[in-house]
XYZ file of C-alpha atoms in Angstrom:
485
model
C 14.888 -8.808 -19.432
C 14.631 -7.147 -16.329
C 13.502 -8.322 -13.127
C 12.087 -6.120 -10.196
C 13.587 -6.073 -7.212
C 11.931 -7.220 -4.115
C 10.839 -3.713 -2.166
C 13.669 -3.056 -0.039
C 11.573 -1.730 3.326
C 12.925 1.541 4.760
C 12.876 -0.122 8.753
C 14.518 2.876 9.632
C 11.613 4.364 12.588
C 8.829 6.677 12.508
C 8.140 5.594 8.518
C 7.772 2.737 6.829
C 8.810 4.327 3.223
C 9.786 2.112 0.567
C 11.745 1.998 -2.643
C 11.293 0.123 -6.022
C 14.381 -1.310 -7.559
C 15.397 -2.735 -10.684
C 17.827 -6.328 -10.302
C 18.081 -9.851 -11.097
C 20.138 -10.802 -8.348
C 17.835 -9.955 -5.205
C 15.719 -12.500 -3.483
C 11.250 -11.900 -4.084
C 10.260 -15.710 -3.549
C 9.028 -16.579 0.199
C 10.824 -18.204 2.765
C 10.695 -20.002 6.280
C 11.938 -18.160 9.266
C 12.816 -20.209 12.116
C 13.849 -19.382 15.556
C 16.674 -21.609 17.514
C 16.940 -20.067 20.432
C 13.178 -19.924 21.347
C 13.484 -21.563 24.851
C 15.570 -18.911 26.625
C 12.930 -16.670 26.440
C 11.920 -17.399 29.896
C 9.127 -14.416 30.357
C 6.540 -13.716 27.355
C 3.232 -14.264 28.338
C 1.916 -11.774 30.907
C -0.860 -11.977 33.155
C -3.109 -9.818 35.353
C -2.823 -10.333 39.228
C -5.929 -8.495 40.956
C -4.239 -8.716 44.329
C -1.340 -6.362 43.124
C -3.217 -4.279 40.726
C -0.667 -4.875 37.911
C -0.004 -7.044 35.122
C 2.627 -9.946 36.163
C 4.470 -13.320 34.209
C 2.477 -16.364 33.948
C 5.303 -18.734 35.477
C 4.072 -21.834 34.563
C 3.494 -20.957 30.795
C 5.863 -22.430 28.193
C 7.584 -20.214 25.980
C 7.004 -21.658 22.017
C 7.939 -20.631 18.894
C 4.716 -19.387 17.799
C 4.734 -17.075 20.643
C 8.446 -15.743 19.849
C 7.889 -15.707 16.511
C 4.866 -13.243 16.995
C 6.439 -11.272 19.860
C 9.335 -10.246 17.686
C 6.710 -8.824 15.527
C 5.157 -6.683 17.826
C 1.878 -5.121 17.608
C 2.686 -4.116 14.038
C 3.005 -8.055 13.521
C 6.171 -6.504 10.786
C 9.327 -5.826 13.178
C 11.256 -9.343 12.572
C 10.154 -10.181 9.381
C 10.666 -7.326 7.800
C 14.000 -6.833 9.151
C 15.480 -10.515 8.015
C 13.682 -9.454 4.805
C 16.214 -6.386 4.099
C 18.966 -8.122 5.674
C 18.073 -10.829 2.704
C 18.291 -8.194 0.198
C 21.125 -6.257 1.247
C 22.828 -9.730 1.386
C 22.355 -10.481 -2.617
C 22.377 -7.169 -3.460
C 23.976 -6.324 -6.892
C 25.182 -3.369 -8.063
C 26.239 -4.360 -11.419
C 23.109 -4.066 -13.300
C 21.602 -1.886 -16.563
C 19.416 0.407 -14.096
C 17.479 3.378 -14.503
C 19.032 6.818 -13.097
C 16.537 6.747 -10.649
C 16.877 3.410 -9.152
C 20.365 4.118 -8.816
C 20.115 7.315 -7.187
C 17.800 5.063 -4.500
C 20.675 2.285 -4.055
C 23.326 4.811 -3.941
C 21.681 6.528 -1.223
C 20.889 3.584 0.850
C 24.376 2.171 0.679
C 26.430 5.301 0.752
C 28.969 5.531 3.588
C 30.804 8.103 5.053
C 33.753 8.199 2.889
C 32.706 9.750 -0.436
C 32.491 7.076 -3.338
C 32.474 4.373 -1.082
C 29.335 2.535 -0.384
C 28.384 -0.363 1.979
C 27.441 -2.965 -0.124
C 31.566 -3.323 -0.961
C 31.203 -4.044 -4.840
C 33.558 -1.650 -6.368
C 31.969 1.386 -8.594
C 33.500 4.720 -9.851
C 31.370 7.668 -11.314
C 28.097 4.978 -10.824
C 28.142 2.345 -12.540
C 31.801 3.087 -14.729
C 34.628 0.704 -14.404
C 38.082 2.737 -14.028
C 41.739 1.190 -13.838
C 43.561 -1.113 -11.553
C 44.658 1.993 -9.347
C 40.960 3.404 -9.023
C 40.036 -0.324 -7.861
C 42.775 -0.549 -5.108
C 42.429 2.728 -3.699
C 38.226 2.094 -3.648
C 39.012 -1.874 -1.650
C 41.724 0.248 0.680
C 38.841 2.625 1.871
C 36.778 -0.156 2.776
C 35.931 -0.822 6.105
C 32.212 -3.078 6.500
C 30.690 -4.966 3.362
C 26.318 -5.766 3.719
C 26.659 -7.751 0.342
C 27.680 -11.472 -0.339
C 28.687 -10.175 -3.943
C 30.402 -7.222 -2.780
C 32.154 -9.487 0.206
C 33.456 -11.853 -2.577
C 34.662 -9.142 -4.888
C 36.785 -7.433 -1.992
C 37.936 -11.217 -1.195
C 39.411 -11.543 -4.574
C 40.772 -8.719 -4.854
C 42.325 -9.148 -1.379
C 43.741 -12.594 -2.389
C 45.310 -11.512 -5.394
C 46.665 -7.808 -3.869
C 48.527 -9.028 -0.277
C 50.922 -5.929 -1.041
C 48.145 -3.391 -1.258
C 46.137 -4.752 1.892
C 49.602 -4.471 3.970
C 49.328 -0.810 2.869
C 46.240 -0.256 4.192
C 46.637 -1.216 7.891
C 44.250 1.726 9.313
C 40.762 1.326 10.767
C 38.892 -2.388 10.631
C 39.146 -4.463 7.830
C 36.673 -6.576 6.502
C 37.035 -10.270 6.184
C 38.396 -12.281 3.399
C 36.761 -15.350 2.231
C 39.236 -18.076 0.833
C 39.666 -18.769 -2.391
C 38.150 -22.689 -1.342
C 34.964 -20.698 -0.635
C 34.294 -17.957 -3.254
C 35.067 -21.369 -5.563
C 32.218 -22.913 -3.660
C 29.599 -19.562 -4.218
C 30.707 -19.597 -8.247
C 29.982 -23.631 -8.623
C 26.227 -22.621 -7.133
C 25.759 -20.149 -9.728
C 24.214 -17.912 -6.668
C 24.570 -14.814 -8.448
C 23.159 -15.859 -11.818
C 19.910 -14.096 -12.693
C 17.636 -17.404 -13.517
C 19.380 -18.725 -9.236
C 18.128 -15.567 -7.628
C 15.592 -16.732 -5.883
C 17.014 -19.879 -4.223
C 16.982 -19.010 -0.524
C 14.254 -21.428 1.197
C 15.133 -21.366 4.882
C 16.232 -18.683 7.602
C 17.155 -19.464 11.040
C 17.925 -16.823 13.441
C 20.498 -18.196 15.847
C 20.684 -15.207 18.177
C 19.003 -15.239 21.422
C 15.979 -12.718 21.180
C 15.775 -10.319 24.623
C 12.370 -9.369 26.515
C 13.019 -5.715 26.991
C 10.580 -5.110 29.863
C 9.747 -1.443 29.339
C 9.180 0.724 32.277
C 7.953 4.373 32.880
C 9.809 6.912 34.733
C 7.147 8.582 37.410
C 7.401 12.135 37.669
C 7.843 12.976 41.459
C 4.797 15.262 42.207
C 4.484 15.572 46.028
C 2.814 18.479 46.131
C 0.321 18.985 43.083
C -0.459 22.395 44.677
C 3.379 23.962 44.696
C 3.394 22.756 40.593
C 4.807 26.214 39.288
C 4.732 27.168 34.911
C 8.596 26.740 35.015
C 9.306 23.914 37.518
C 11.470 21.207 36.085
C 10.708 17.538 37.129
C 13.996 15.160 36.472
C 12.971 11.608 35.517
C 16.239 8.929 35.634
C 14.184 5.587 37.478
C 12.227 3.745 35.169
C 10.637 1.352 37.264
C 6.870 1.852 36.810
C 4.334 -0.795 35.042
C 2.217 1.173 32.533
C -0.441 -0.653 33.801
C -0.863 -0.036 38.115
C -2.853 1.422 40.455
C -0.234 4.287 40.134
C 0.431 4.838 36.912
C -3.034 3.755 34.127
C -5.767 2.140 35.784
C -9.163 1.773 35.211
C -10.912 -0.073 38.482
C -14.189 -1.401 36.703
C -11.811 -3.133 33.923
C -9.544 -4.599 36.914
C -13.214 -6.253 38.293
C -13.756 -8.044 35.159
C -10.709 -10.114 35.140
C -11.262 -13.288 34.938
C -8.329 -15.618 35.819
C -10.279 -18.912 34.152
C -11.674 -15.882 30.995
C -8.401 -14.099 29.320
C -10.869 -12.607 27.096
C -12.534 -10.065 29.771
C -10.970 -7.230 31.590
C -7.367 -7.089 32.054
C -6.501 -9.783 29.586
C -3.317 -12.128 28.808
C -1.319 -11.348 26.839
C 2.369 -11.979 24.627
C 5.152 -9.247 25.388
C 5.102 -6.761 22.689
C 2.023 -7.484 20.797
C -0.863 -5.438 22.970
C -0.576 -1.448 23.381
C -3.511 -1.283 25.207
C -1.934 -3.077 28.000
C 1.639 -2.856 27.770
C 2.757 -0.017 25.728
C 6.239 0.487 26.371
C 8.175 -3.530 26.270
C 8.838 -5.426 23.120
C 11.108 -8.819 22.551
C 14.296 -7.713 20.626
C 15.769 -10.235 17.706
C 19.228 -10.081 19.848
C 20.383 -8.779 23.386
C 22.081 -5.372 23.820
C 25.903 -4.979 23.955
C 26.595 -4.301 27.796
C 23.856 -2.882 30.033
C 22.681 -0.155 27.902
C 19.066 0.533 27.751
C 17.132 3.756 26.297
C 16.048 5.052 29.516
C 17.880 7.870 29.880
C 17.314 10.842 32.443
C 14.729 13.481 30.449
C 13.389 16.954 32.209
C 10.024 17.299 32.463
C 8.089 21.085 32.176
C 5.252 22.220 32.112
C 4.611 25.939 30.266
C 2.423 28.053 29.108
C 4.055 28.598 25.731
C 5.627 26.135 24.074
C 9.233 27.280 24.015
C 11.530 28.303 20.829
C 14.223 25.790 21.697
C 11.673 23.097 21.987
C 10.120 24.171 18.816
C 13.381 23.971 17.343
C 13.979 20.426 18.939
C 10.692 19.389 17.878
C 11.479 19.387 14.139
C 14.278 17.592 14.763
C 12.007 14.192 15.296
C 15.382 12.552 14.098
C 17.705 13.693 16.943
C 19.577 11.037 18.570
C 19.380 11.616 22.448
C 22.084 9.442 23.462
C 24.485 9.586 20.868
C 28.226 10.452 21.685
C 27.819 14.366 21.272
C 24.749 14.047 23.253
C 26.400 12.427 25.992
C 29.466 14.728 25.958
C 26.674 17.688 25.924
C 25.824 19.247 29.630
C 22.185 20.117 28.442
C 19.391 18.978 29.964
C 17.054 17.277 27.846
C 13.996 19.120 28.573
C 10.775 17.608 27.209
C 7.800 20.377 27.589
C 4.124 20.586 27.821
C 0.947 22.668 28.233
C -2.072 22.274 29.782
C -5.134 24.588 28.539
C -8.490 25.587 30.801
C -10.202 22.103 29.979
C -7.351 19.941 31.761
C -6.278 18.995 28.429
C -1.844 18.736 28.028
C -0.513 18.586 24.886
C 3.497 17.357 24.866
C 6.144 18.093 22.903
C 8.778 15.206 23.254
C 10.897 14.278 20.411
C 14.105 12.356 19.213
C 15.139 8.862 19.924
C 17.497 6.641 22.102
C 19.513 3.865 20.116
C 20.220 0.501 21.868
C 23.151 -1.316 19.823
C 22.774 -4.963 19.594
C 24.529 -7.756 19.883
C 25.805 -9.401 16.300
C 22.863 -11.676 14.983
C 23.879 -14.703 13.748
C 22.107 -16.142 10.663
C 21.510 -19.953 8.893
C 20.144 -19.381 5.443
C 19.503 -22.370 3.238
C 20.169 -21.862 -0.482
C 19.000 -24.366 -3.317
C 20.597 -23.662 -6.343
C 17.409 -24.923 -8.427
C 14.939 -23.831 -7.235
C 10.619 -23.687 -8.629
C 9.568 -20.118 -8.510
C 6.305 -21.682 -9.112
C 6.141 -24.209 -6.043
C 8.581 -22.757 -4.496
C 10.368 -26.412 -3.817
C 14.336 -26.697 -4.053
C 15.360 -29.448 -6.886
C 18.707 -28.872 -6.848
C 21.215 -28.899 -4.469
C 20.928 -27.167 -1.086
C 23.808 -25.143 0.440
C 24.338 -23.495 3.422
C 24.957 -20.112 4.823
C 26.191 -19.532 8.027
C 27.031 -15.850 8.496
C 27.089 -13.076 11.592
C 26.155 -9.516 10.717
C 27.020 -6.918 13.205
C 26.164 -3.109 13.012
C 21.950 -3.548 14.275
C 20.789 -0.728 16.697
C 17.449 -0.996 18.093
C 15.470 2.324 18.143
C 13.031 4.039 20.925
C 10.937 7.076 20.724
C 10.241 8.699 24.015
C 6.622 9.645 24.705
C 6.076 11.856 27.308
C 2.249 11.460 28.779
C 0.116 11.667 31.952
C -1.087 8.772 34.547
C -4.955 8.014 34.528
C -7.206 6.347 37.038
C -10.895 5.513 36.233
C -13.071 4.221 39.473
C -15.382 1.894 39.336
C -18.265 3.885 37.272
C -15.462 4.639 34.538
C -14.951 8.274 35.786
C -11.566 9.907 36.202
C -10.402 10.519 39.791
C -8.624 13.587 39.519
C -6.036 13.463 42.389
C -4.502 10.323 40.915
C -4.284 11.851 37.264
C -2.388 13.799 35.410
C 1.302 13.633 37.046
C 4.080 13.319 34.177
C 5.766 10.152 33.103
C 7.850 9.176 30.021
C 8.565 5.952 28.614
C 10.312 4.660 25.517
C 8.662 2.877 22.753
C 10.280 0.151 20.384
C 9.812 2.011 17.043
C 12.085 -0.632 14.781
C 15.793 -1.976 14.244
C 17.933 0.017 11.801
C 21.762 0.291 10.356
C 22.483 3.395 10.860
C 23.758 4.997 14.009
C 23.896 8.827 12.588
C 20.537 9.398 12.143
C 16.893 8.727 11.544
C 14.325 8.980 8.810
C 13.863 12.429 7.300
C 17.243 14.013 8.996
C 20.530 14.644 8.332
C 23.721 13.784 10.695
C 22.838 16.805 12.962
C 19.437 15.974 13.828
C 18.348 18.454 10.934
C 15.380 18.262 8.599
C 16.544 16.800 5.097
C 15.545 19.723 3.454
C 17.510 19.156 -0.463
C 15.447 17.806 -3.023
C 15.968 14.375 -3.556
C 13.893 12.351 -7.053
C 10.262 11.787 -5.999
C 10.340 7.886 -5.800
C 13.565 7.706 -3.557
C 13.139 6.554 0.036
C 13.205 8.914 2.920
C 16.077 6.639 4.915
C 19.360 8.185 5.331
C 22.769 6.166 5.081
C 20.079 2.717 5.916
C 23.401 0.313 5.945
C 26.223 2.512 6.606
C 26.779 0.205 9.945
C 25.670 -3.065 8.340
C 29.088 -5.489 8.035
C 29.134 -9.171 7.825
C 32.206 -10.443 10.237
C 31.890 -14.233 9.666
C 30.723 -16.249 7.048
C 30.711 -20.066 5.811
C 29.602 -21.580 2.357
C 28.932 -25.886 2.666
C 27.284 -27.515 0.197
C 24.713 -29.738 1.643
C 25.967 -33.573 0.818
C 22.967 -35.641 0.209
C 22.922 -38.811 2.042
C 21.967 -41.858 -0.662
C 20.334 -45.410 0.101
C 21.998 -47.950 -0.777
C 20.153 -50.580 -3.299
C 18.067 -52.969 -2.260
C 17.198 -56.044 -4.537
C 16.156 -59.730 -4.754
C 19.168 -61.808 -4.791
């Protein structure tokens, strides 16, 4: 009988579509998620300082697990958990299954690489779900290059093991790895892959070190307020501005009401990540970014009368990746626009994102291979998982607005609002460095009918890969007997 999958979240931003599946290998029961490296997260709770006018760290708060835990959820509270969620699934993901056209279109599409026929979860298919000959199989494992699935990882391993001539062939491009025969011998014994095991996984811990990135706003340099022309272009690189100043968003008569000794009135505490109202822009990532590379990148600011066709045009391309490697070999500006109508009211037209590629995040999963779906309590024996998956990008959507400053009677002072500033917004983590929801590789509207129940992600885990992984069975420590004698 079949079993339905658990939802596989589309994380990739600006959506949180999902798709349906039909399996009986993929994990639905609940687990524990546990964080390691809690304690280097030296800065997470925040703090108003009336003196300065801005929000500051609380030094002398300690950092727990609670705390990190809920940071990397964000204000959505579903950043973290949702993401070790689809890692989960991608992880026992099997393709070999009686589906329904439909649900297969969905998994092809998620998985599909590149290369055509070859997909990311690494378990070998021709023509769907069809099983060809020997030579179809070695030229599908020679394409290869990254593997998301444990299945799929052990299928290439075999056939790796048993076909040394064939992988000396196929020295090109980067290789997955190749489990030893010792350890796919080890995943068999613990019947892992056996519909009535599925759901055996009771225990995550992330093992990477999560990173506070402190979002800043670039300030639009506006001297002269007066001088402002319709087609004067304001460059924004430095992004060193709190949302929350005397400079930038400030409302004097909230700033009163602080109470160090009352976190509950004015400007409030509060964890990195998890208030918008405060601190729009910074959010604690599940792992640190490869080199210095951060989504602040320099944007043109302009303000118009009409709306412009090339920013139209860039406008439906919500998907366009602003630093990506044509982007950077590009010499156009990136020119975000806006207009302002009698009233004093702008309306902005930003769009795209910045990726951030992240460090590999390392992962302990705890398997029982009998476990009670019921009570959810392992009764068999536990194993565990050590694996690193590399491939995560972090995405940020720019949003282009306009400082405010309220007095003490709530009313706006005028000469301190309105000047331009842009600042980059977590939005989720995703495999995929090509694109984002609802576009194609150029930054271009999906625009081909695809069947009504399919998610809206393209090419989800084309960048997923697992680079390391261990399988131990847990030995159970016994007491010895005790007895009159």
């Amino acid at each position: 009988m079949k079993k339905l999958l658990s939802i596989i979240t589309a994380l990739t931003v600006a959506a949180s579509a999902t798709s349906s599946l039909v399996s009986c290998k993929v994990i639905t029961n609940s687990f524990d998620i546990e964080i390691t490296q809690y304690k280097e997260v030296k800065k997470l709770k925040y703090t108003f300082d009336k003196t300065a006018g801005e929000y500051v760290a609380k030094p002398e708060y300690t950092t727990t697990e609670a705390d990190v835990k809920k940071a990397l959820d964000g204000a959505t509270g579903t950043f973290a958990s949702s993401l070790v969620t689809d890692m989960i699934n991608s992880l026992f993901f099997n393709a070999n299954l009686s589906v329904t056209q439909n649900s297969k279109d969905i998994w092809q599409y998620l998985f599909r690489t590149d290369k055509e026929g070859i997909y990311a979860d690494g378990q070998y298919r021709t023509a769907g779900l069809k099983r060809g000959q020997n030579e179809e199989i070695d030229k599908y494992y020679s394409e290869i290059t990254n593997i998301t699935s444990l299945l799929g990882l052990m299928q290439y391993s075999e056939w790796s093991n048993s076909q040394s001539t064939e992988v000396e062939k196929t020295e090109e491009g980067k290789k997955p790895i190749i489990l030893s025969n010792d350890t796919i011998n080890e995943i068999n014994n613990s019947k892992m892959f056996e519909s009535s095991n599925n759901q055996g996984i009771t225990n995550v811990k992330i093992k990477s070190t999560p990173y506070l990135y402190e979002g800043k706003i670039g300030l639009a340099e506006t001297n002269d307020k007066k001088k402002e022309t319709n087609n004067e272009l304001t460059e924004i690189s430095k992004y060193n501005s709190q949302y929350i100043s005397q400079k930038t968003n400030f409302n004097q008569k909230t700033a009163n009401e602080t109470d160090p000794n009352d976190p509950t009135k004015g400007y409030g505490e509060y964890i990195a990540g998890t208030n918008l109202a405060t601190d729009f822009f910074s959010q604690l990532l599940i792992s640190t970014p490869q080199g210095t590379e951060t989504p602040e990148i320099p944007i043109h600011v302009k303000k118009v009368k009409e709306q412009s066709d090339l920013s139209k045009e860039n406008f439906k391309k919500q998907g366009l990746i602003l630093n990506s490697e044509a982007a950077k070999k590009s010499e156009e500006q990136i020119v975000f626009e806006y207009t302002e109508d009698d009233k004093n009211n702008k309306t902005s037209y930003a769009y795209g994102y910045s990726l951030v590629s992240l460090e590999p995040i390392n992962l302990e999963l705890t398997y029982n291979d009998n476990r009670d779906l019921k009570t959810g309590k392992g009764n068999g024996n536990d194993y565990i998982i050590d694996l690193t998956i590399e491939g995560i990008s972090a995405a940020f959507k720019p949003f282009l607005s306009f400082t405010s400053y309220r007095d003490e009677k709530g009313e706006v002072v005028k000469e301190k609002s309105g000047t331009p500033y842009v600042g980059w917004r977590f939005m989720g983590y995703q495999f995929n460095s090509n694109n984002i929801i609802n576009c194609n590789d150029d930054g271009t509207e999906i625009t081909d009918k695809k069947p009504k129940k399919m998610t809206k992600s393209n090419k989800k885990f084309n960048d997923f890969n697992i680079t390391n992984l261990t399988f131990e069975k847990v030995i159970q420590e016994t007491k010895p007997e005790t007895g009159n004698y």
